[in-house]
CSV table of C-alpha atoms and ligand atoms in Angstrom, one decimal:
chain,number,residue,atom,x,y,z
A,1,UNK,CA,220.6,-68.3,63.1
A,2,UNK,CA,222.1,-64.9,62.8
A,3,UNK,CA,220.9,-62.8,60.0
A,4,UNK,CA,223.2,-60.8,57.7
A,5,UNK,CA,222.2,-57.2,58.1
A,6,UNK,CA,224.0,-54.3,56.6
A,7,UNK,CA,223.5,-50.8,55.2
A,8,UNK,CA,224.4,-50.9,51.5
A,9,UNK,CA,223.6,-47.3,50.4
A,10,UNK,CA,223.0,-44.0,52.0
A,11,UNK,CA,222.3,-40.5,50.6
A,12,UNK,CA,221.3,-37.1,51.8
A,13,UNK,CA,217.8,-36.2,50.6
A,14,UNK,CA,216.7,-32.9,52.1
A,15,UNK,CA,217.0,-30.4,55.0
A,16,UNK,CA,214.0,-28.8,56.6
A,17,UNK,CA,213.4,-26.2,59.2
A,18,UNK,CA,210.2,-27.7,60.5
A,19,UNK,CA,207.5,-30.3,59.8
A,20,UNK,CA,205.8,-28.2,57.1
A,21,UNK,CA,208.9,-28.1,54.9
A,22,UNK,CA,209.9,-31.8,55.5
A,23,UNK,CA,209.7,-34.3,52.7
A,24,UNK,CA,206.6,-36.5,52.4
A,25,UNK,CA,206.4,-38.9,55.3
A,26,UNK,CA,206.4,-41.8,52.9
A,27,UNK,CA,209.2,-43.9,54.5
A,28,UNK,CA,209.8,-45.2,58.1
A,29,UNK,CA,212.0,-42.7,59.9
A,30,UNK,CA,214.6,-43.1,62.8
A,31,UNK,CA,215.3,-39.9,64.6
A,32,UNK,CA,218.6,-39.1,66.3
A,33,UNK,CA,217.8,-37.1,69.4
A,34,UNK,CA,220.1,-35.7,72.1
A,35,UNK,CA,222.2,-32.9,73.5
A,36,UNK,CA,224.5,-30.9,71.2
A,37,UNK,CA,227.9,-32.7,70.8
A,38,UNK,CA,226.6,-36.1,72.1
A,39,UNK,CA,227.5,-37.7,68.8
A,40,UNK,CA,224.3,-37.9,66.8
A,41,UNK,CA,225.8,-37.1,63.4
A,42,UNK,CA,228.9,-39.2,64.1
A,43,UNK,CA,226.6,-42.2,64.9
A,44,UNK,CA,224.6,-41.7,61.7
A,45,UNK,CA,227.9,-41.7,59.7
A,46,UNK,CA,229.3,-44.7,61.6
A,47,UNK,CA,226.2,-46.8,60.9
A,48,UNK,CA,226.4,-46.0,57.2
A,49,UNK,CA,230.2,-46.5,57.2
A,50,UNK,CA,230.5,-43.0,55.7
A,51,UNK,CA,232.9,-40.3,56.9
A,52,UNK,CA,231.2,-37.1,55.9
A,53,UNK,CA,227.5,-37.9,55.1
A,54,UNK,CA,226.3,-35.9,58.1
A,55,UNK,CA,228.4,-32.9,59.1
A,56,UNK,CA,230.2,-33.4,62.5
A,57,UNK,CA,232.2,-30.9,64.6
A,58,UNK,CA,234.0,-30.6,67.9
A,59,UNK,CA,232.1,-27.3,68.2
A,60,UNK,CA,228.6,-27.9,69.6
A,61,UNK,CA,225.7,-26.7,67.4
A,62,UNK,CA,227.0,-28.0,64.1
A,63,UNK,CA,223.7,-29.5,62.9
A,64,UNK,CA,221.2,-26.6,62.5
A,65,UNK,CA,218.4,-28.1,60.4
A,66,UNK,CA,216.4,-31.3,60.3
A,67,UNK,CA,218.4,-33.4,57.9
A,68,UNK,CA,216.9,-36.4,56.1
A,69,UNK,CA,218.9,-39.3,54.7
A,70,UNK,CA,217.7,-42.3,52.6
A,71,UNK,CA,219.1,-45.5,53.8
A,72,UNK,CA,219.1,-48.9,51.9
A,73,UNK,CA,219.8,-52.0,54.0
A,74,UNK,CA,219.7,-55.7,53.2
A,75,UNK,CA,218.5,-58.3,55.7
A,76,UNK,CA,219.9,-61.5,54.2
A,77,UNK,CA,218.7,-60.9,50.6
A,78,UNK,CA,215.7,-58.7,51.5
A,79,UNK,CA,216.1,-55.0,50.7
A,80,UNK,CA,214.8,-52.5,53.3
A,81,UNK,CA,214.5,-48.7,52.6
A,82,UNK,CA,214.0,-46.2,55.4
A,83,UNK,CA,215.3,-42.8,56.5
A,84,UNK,CA,217.7,-41.5,59.2
A,85,UNK,CA,216.8,-38.1,60.5
A,86,UNK,CA,219.6,-36.1,62.1
A,87,UNK,CA,218.4,-33.3,64.4
A,88,UNK,CA,220.0,-30.3,65.8
A,89,UNK,CA,221.1,-30.8,69.4
A,90,UNK,CA,219.4,-29.2,72.3
A,91,UNK,CA,220.9,-27.7,75.4
A,92,UNK,CA,223.8,-26.1,73.6
A,93,UNK,CA,225.0,-23.7,76.4
A,94,UNK,CA,226.3,-21.0,74.0
A,95,UNK,CA,223.2,-21.0,71.8
A,96,UNK,CA,221.3,-17.7,72.0
A,97,UNK,CA,217.9,-17.5,73.5
A,98,UNK,CA,216.3,-17.1,70.1
A,99,UNK,CA,218.1,-20.3,68.9
A,100,UNK,CA,216.9,-22.2,71.8
A,101,UNK,CA,213.3,-21.0,71.2
A,102,UNK,CA,213.6,-21.9,67.6
A,103,UNK,CA,214.6,-25.5,68.5
A,104,UNK,CA,211.4,-25.8,70.6
A,105,UNK,CA,209.2,-24.0,68.1
A,106,UNK,CA,210.3,-26.2,65.2
A,107,UNK,CA,211.3,-29.5,66.7
A,108,UNK,CA,208.6,-30.1,69.3
A,109,UNK,CA,205.8,-30.2,66.7
A,110,UNK,CA,208.0,-32.2,64.3
A,111,UNK,CA,208.6,-34.9,66.9
A,112,UNK,CA,204.9,-34.9,68.1
A,113,UNK,CA,203.2,-35.0,64.7
A,114,UNK,CA,205.6,-36.7,62.3
A,115,UNK,CA,203.7,-39.9,61.6
A,116,UNK,CA,206.6,-41.7,59.9
A,117,UNK,CA,208.8,-41.8,63.0
A,118,UNK,CA,209.2,-45.4,64.0
A,119,UNK,CA,212.1,-45.1,66.5
A,120,UNK,CA,213.3,-42.3,68.8
A,121,UNK,CA,217.0,-42.9,69.3
A,122,UNK,CA,217.9,-41.0,72.5
A,123,UNK,CA,221.6,-40.4,72.7
A,124,UNK,CA,223.2,-40.0,76.1
A,125,UNK,CA,226.9,-39.4,76.7
A,126,UNK,CA,228.0,-42.5,78.6
A,127,UNK,CA,230.4,-40.4,80.8
A,128,UNK,CA,227.6,-38.0,81.7
A,129,UNK,CA,224.5,-40.1,82.3
A,130,UNK,CA,221.6,-38.6,84.3
A,131,UNK,CA,222.0,-35.0,83.0
A,132,UNK,CA,218.8,-33.1,83.7
A,133,UNK,CA,218.3,-32.4,80.0
A,134,UNK,CA,218.5,-36.1,79.1
A,135,UNK,CA,215.9,-36.9,81.8
A,136,UNK,CA,213.6,-34.1,80.3
A,137,UNK,CA,214.0,-35.7,76.9
A,138,UNK,CA,213.1,-39.1,78.2
A,139,UNK,CA,210.0,-37.7,79.8
A,140,UNK,CA,209.1,-35.8,76.6
A,141,UNK,CA,209.4,-38.9,74.4
A,142,UNK,CA,207.3,-40.9,76.9
A,143,UNK,CA,204.6,-38.2,76.8
A,144,UNK,CA,204.4,-38.1,73.0
A,145,UNK,CA,205.2,-41.7,71.9
A,146,UNK,CA,202.5,-43.5,70.0
A,147,UNK,CA,201.7,-47.3,69.9
A,148,UNK,CA,203.5,-47.8,66.6
A,149,UNK,CA,206.7,-46.1,67.8
A,150,UNK,CA,209.7,-47.2,69.9
A,151,UNK,CA,212.1,-45.5,72.2
A,152,UNK,CA,215.7,-46.5,72.7
A,153,UNK,CA,218.4,-45.0,74.9
A,154,UNK,CA,221.9,-45.2,73.4
A,155,UNK,CA,225.0,-44.5,75.4
A,156,UNK,CA,227.6,-42.8,73.2
A,157,UNK,CA,231.4,-42.5,73.2
A,158,UNK,CA,231.9,-45.9,74.9
A,159,UNK,CA,235.5,-45.9,73.8
A,160,UNK,CA,236.2,-43.3,76.5
A,161,UNK,CA,235.1,-45.6,79.3
A,162,UNK,CA,237.3,-48.2,80.9
A,163,UNK,CA,236.0,-51.7,81.8
A,164,UNK,CA,235.1,-50.6,85.4
A,165,UNK,CA,233.1,-47.6,84.2
A,166,UNK,CA,231.2,-49.7,81.7
A,167,UNK,CA,230.4,-52.3,84.4
A,168,UNK,CA,229.1,-49.5,86.6
A,169,UNK,CA,226.8,-48.2,83.9
A,170,UNK,CA,225.5,-51.7,83.1
A,171,UNK,CA,224.8,-52.2,86.8
A,172,UNK,CA,222.6,-49.1,86.8
A,173,UNK,CA,220.9,-50.2,83.6
A,174,UNK,CA,221.5,-53.7,82.5
A,175,UNK,CA,220.0,-53.1,79.1
A,176,UNK,CA,222.2,-50.1,78.4
A,177,UNK,CA,223.3,-50.0,74.8
A,178,UNK,CA,226.9,-48.8,74.8
A,179,UNK,CA,228.1,-47.7,71.4
A,180,UNK,CA,231.2,-46.0,69.9
A,181,UNK,CA,231.2,-44.4,66.5
A,182,UNK,CA,235.0,-44.5,66.8
A,183,UNK,CA,235.6,-48.2,67.6
A,184,UNK,CA,232.4,-49.6,66.1
A,185,UNK,CA,231.3,-51.1,69.5
A,186,UNK,CA,227.6,-51.8,69.7
A,187,UNK,CA,226.8,-50.7,66.1
A,188,UNK,CA,225.6,-54.1,64.9
A,189,UNK,CA,223.3,-54.5,67.9
A,190,UNK,CA,221.9,-51.1,67.3
A,191,UNK,CA,221.3,-51.7,63.6
A,192,UNK,CA,219.2,-54.8,64.5
A,193,UNK,CA,217.1,-52.7,66.9
A,194,UNK,CA,216.6,-50.1,64.2
A,195,UNK,CA,215.5,-52.7,61.6
A,196,UNK,CA,213.2,-54.4,64.2
A,197,UNK,CA,211.4,-51.1,64.8
A,198,UNK,CA,210.8,-50.8,61.0
A,199,UNK,CA,209.8,-54.5,60.5
A,200,UNK,CA,207.4,-54.6,63.4
A,201,UNK,CA,205.3,-52.0,61.7
A,202,UNK,CA,205.0,-54.0,58.5
A,203,UNK,CA,203.8,-57.3,59.9
B,1,LIG,N1,235.8,-40.6,71.2
B,1,LIG,C1,234.6,-40.4,70.6
B,1,LIG,N2,234.3,-39.2,70.1
B,1,LIG,C2,233.1,-39.1,69.4
B,1,LIG,C3,232.2,-40.2,69.2
B,1,LIG,N3,231.1,-39.8,68.6
B,1,LIG,C4,231.3,-38.4,68.4
B,1,LIG,N4,232.5,-38.0,68.9
B,1,LIG,C5,233.0,-36.6,68.8
B,1,LIG,O1,232.1,-35.8,69.5
B,1,LIG,C6,232.0,-34.5,68.8
B,1,LIG,C7,230.6,-34.2,68.4
B,1,LIG,O2,230.1,-35.1,67.5
B,1,LIG,P1,228.8,-34.8,66.5
B,1,LIG,O3,228.5,-36.1,65.9
B,1,LIG,O4,229.1,-33.6,65.7
B,1,LIG,O5,227.7,-34.5,67.6
B,1,LIG,P2,226.2,-34.0,67.4
B,1,LIG,O6,225.4,-34.7,68.5
B,1,LIG,O7,225.8,-34.3,66.0
B,1,LIG,O8,226.3,-32.5,67.7
B,1,LIG,P3,225.3,-31.3,67.1
B,1,LIG,O9,225.2,-31.4,65.7
B,1,LIG,O10,226.0,-30.0,67.6
B,1,LIG,O11,224.0,-31.4,67.8
B,1,LIG,C8,233.0,-34.6,67.6
B,1,LIG,O12,234.2,-34.0,68.0
B,1,LIG,C9,233.1,-36.1,67.4
B,1,LIG,O13,234.3,-36.5,66.8
B,1,LIG,C10,232.7,-41.5,69.7
B,1,LIG,O14,232.0,-42.5,69.6
B,1,LIG,N5,233.9,-41.5,70.4
B,2,LIG,MG1,225.1,-33.1,64.5
């Protein structure tokens, strides 16, 4: 039997520069991780069916702080409350050295020590898989992940791929989760993965 899962409410709660200024880790958190411009903020908006909840831009480097959103979903009749955490992108070529250092200085301890993180959503541009920076991120998450956390790779902008290109990606990784914030492809499957990561912790 398929369950009826949907996000019914979403709101911005706070921005923080680092873990010390972040809100209390009192709710399960899903972090959106990936290169600048990969589509993190767009995915967050698409999952919530909101246009401008998180700021998006064609210019890389739009998201500068750690942004927390409170999300209310329902699984059949059961309410589930959790948070989405939109992060600044790394690897933005035009970022100054000090901006890159500030990313590492603030976000590395956040990702390592934030106990409420249940799921690392690693976004990868489906047209540009295997970029060195994405491989480094995968290794970084593998090194810090704890037993009560999950890691999930998400291939973004699937609307830009034709059938042949999608098949090629799926041949390389048969579990590849192809999503598009534009067409809505893969969003329902992703939402189930998100909720599973939260529910597993509770049982
Ligand atoms: N075609 C298409 N474009 C997308 C999709 N998702 C995002 N984009 C575009 O990609 C650009 C970057 O999107 P953002 O969501 O701001 O990316 P981000 O990862 O949050 O970027 P930073 O905040 O700079 O780290 C924007 O021009 C979006 O419109 C998608 O699924 N399909
Ligand atoms: Mg962003």
